[in-house]
PDB file of C-alpha atoms and ligand atoms in Angstrom:
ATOM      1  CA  UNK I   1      86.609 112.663 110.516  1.00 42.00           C
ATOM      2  CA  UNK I   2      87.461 108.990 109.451  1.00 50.00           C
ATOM      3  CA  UNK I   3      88.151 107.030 112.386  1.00 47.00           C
ATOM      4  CA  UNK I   4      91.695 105.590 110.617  1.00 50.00           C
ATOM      5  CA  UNK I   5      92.920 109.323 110.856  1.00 59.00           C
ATOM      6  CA  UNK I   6      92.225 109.300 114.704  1.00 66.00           C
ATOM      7  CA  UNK I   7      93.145 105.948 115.711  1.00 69.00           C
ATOM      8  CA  UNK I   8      97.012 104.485 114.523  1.00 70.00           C
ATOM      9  CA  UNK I   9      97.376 100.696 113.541  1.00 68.00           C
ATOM     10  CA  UNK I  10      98.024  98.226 116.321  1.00 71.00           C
ATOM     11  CA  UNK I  11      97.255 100.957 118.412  1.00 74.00           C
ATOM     12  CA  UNK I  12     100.533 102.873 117.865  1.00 72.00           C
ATOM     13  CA  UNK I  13     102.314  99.876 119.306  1.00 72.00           C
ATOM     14  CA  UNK I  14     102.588  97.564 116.615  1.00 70.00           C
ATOM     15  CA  UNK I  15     106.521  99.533 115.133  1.00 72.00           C
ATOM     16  CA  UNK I  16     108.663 101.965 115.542  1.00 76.00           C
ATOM     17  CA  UNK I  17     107.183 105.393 116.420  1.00 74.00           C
ATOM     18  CA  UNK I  18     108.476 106.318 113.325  1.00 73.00           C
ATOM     19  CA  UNK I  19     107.011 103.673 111.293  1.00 71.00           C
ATOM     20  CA  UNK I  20     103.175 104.691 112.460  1.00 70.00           C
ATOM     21  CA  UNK I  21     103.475 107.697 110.153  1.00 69.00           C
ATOM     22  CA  UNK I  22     102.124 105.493 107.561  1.00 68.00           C
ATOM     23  CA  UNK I  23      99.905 102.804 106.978  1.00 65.00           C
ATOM     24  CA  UNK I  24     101.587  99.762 107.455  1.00 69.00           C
ATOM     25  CA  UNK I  25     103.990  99.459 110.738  1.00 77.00           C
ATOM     26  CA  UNK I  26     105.931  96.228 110.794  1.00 86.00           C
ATOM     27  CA  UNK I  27     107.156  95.188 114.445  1.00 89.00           C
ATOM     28  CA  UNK I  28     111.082  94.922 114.526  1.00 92.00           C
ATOM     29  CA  UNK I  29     111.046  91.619 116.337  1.00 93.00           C
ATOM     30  CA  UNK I  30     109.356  89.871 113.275  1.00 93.00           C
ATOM     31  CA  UNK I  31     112.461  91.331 110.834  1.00 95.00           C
ATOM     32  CA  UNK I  32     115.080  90.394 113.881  1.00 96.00           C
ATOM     33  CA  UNK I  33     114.120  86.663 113.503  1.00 96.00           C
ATOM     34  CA  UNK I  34     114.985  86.346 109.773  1.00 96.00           C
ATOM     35  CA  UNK I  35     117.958  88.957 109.649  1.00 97.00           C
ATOM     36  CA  UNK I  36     119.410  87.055 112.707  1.00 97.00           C
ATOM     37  CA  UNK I  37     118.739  83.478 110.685  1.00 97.00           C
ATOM     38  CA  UNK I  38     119.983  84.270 107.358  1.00 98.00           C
ATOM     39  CA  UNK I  39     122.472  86.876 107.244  1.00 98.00           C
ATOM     40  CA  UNK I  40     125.987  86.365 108.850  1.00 97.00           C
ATOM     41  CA  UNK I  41     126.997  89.002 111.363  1.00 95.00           C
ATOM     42  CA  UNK I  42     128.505  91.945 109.302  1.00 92.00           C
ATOM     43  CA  UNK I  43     126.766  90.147 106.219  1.00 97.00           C
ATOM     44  CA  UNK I  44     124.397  92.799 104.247  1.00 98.00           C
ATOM     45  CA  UNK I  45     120.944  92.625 104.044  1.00 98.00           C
ATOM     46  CA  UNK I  46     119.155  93.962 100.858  1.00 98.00           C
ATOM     47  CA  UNK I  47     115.474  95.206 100.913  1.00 97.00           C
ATOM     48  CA  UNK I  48     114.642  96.671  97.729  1.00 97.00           C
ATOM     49  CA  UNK I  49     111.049  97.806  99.348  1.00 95.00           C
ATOM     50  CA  UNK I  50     112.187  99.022 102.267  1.00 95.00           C
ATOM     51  CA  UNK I  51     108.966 100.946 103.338  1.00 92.00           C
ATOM     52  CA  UNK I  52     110.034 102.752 106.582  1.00 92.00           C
ATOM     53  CA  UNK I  53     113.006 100.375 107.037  1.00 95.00           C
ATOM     54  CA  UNK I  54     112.013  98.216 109.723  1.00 95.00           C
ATOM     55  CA  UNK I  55     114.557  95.401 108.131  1.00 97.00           C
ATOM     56  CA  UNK I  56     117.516  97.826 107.850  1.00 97.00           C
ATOM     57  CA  UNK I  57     116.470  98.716 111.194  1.00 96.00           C
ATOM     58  CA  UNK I  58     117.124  94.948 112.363  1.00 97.00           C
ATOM     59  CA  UNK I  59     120.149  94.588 110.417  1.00 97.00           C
ATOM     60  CA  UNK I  60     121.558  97.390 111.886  1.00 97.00           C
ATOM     61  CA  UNK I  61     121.184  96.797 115.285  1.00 96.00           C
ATOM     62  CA  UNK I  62     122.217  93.208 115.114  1.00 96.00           C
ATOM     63  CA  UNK I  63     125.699  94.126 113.555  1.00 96.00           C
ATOM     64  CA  UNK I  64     124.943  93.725 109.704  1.00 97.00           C
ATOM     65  CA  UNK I  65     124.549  96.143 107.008  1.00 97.00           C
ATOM     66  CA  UNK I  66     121.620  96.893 105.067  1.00 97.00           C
ATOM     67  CA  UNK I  67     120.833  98.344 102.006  1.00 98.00           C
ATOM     68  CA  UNK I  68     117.291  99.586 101.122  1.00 97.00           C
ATOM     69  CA  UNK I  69     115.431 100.720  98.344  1.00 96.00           C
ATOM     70  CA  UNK I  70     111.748 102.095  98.040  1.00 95.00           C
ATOM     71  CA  UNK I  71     109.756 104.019  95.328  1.00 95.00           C
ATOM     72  CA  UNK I  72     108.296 106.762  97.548  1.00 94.00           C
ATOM     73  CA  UNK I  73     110.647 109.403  98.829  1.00 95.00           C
ATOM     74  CA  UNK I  74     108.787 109.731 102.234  1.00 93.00           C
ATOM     75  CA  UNK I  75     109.570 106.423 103.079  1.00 93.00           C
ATOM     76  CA  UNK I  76     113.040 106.790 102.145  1.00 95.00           C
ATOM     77  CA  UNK I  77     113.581 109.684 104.582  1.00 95.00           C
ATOM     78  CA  UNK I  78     111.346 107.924 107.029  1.00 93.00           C
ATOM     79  CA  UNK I  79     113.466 105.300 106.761  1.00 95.00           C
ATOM     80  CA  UNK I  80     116.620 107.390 107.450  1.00 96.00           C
ATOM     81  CA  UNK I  81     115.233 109.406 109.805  1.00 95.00           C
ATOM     82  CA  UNK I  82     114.883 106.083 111.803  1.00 94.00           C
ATOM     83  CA  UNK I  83     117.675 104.455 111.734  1.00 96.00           C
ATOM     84  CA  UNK I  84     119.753 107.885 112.915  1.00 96.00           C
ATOM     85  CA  UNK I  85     117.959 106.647 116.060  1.00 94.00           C
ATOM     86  CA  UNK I  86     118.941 102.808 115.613  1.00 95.00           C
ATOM     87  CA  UNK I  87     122.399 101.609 117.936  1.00 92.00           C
ATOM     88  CA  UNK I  88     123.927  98.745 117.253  1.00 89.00           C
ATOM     89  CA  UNK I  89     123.115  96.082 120.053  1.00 84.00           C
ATOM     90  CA  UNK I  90     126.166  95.049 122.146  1.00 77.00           C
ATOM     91  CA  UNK I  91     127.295  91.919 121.524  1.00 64.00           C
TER      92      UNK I  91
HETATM   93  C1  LIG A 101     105.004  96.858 103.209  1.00 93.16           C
HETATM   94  S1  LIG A 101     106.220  98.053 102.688  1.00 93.16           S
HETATM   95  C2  LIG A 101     107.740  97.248 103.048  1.00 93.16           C
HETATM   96  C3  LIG A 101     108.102  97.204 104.515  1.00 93.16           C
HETATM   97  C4  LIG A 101     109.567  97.019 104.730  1.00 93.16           C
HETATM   98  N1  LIG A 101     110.072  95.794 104.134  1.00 93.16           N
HETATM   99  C5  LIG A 101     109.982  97.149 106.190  1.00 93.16           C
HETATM  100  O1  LIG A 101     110.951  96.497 106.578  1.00 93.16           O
HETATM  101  O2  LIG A 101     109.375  97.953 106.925  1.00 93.16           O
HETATM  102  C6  LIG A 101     106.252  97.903 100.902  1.00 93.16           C
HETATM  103  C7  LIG A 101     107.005  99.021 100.252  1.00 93.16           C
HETATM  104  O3  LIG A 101     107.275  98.683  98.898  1.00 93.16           O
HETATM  105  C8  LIG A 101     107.348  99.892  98.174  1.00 93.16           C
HETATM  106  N2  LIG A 101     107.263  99.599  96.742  1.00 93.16           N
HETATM  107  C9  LIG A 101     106.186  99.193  96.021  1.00 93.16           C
HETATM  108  N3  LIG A 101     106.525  99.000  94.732  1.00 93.16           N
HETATM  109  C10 LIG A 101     107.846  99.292  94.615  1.00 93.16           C
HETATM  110  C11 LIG A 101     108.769  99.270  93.534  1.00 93.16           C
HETATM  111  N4  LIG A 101     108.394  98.900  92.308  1.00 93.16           N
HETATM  112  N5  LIG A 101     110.052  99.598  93.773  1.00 93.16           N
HETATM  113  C12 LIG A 101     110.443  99.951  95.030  1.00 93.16           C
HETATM  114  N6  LIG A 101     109.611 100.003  96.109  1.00 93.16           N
HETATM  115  C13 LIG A 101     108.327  99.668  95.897  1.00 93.16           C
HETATM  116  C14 LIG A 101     106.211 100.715  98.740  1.00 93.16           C
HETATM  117  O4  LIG A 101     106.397 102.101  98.532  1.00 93.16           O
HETATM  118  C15 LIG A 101     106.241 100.331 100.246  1.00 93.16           C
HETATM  119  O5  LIG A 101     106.932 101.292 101.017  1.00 93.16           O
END
């Protein structure tokens, strides 16, 4: 057995749970930093590839909406399937 089917990137720690179902996790702090910079609270963020939605995962729980996009349906409903978990931050 390839040792990439045994061992996750980063570990396992490197995104959401969710995102480590595929092969590139993104940490949510990275998107944070630019959704927080250049979109306006309740401004809407566009990612037209969302992957597993680690930006509309940002926007959401910083108070902004987000719109996402990707070519493969499995990381549209990964994407979904994570942010049903997401809660907007308390501001
Ligand atoms: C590195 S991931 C994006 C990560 C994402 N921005 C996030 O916040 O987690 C790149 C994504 O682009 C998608 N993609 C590639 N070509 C595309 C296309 N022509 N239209 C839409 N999505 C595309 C891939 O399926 C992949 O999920």
């Amino acid at each position: 057995m390839p040792a990439s089917s045994t061992r996750p990137v980063g570990g396992g720690k490197l995104g959401h749970r969710l995102a480590h179902e595929v092969e590139a996790p993104m940490p949510v702090g990275l998107a944070e930093r630019f959704v927080c910079w250049y979109c306006p609270p309740e401004g809407v963020v566009l990612d037209p590839f969302c992957g597993t939605g680690t930006t509309l995962h940002a926007a959401k729980q910083h108070g902004r909406r987000g719109i996402g996009c990707d070519v493969r349906a499995d990381q549209v409903d990964l994407a979904r399937r994570r942010l049903a978990t997401v809660t907007p931050a308390l501001l």
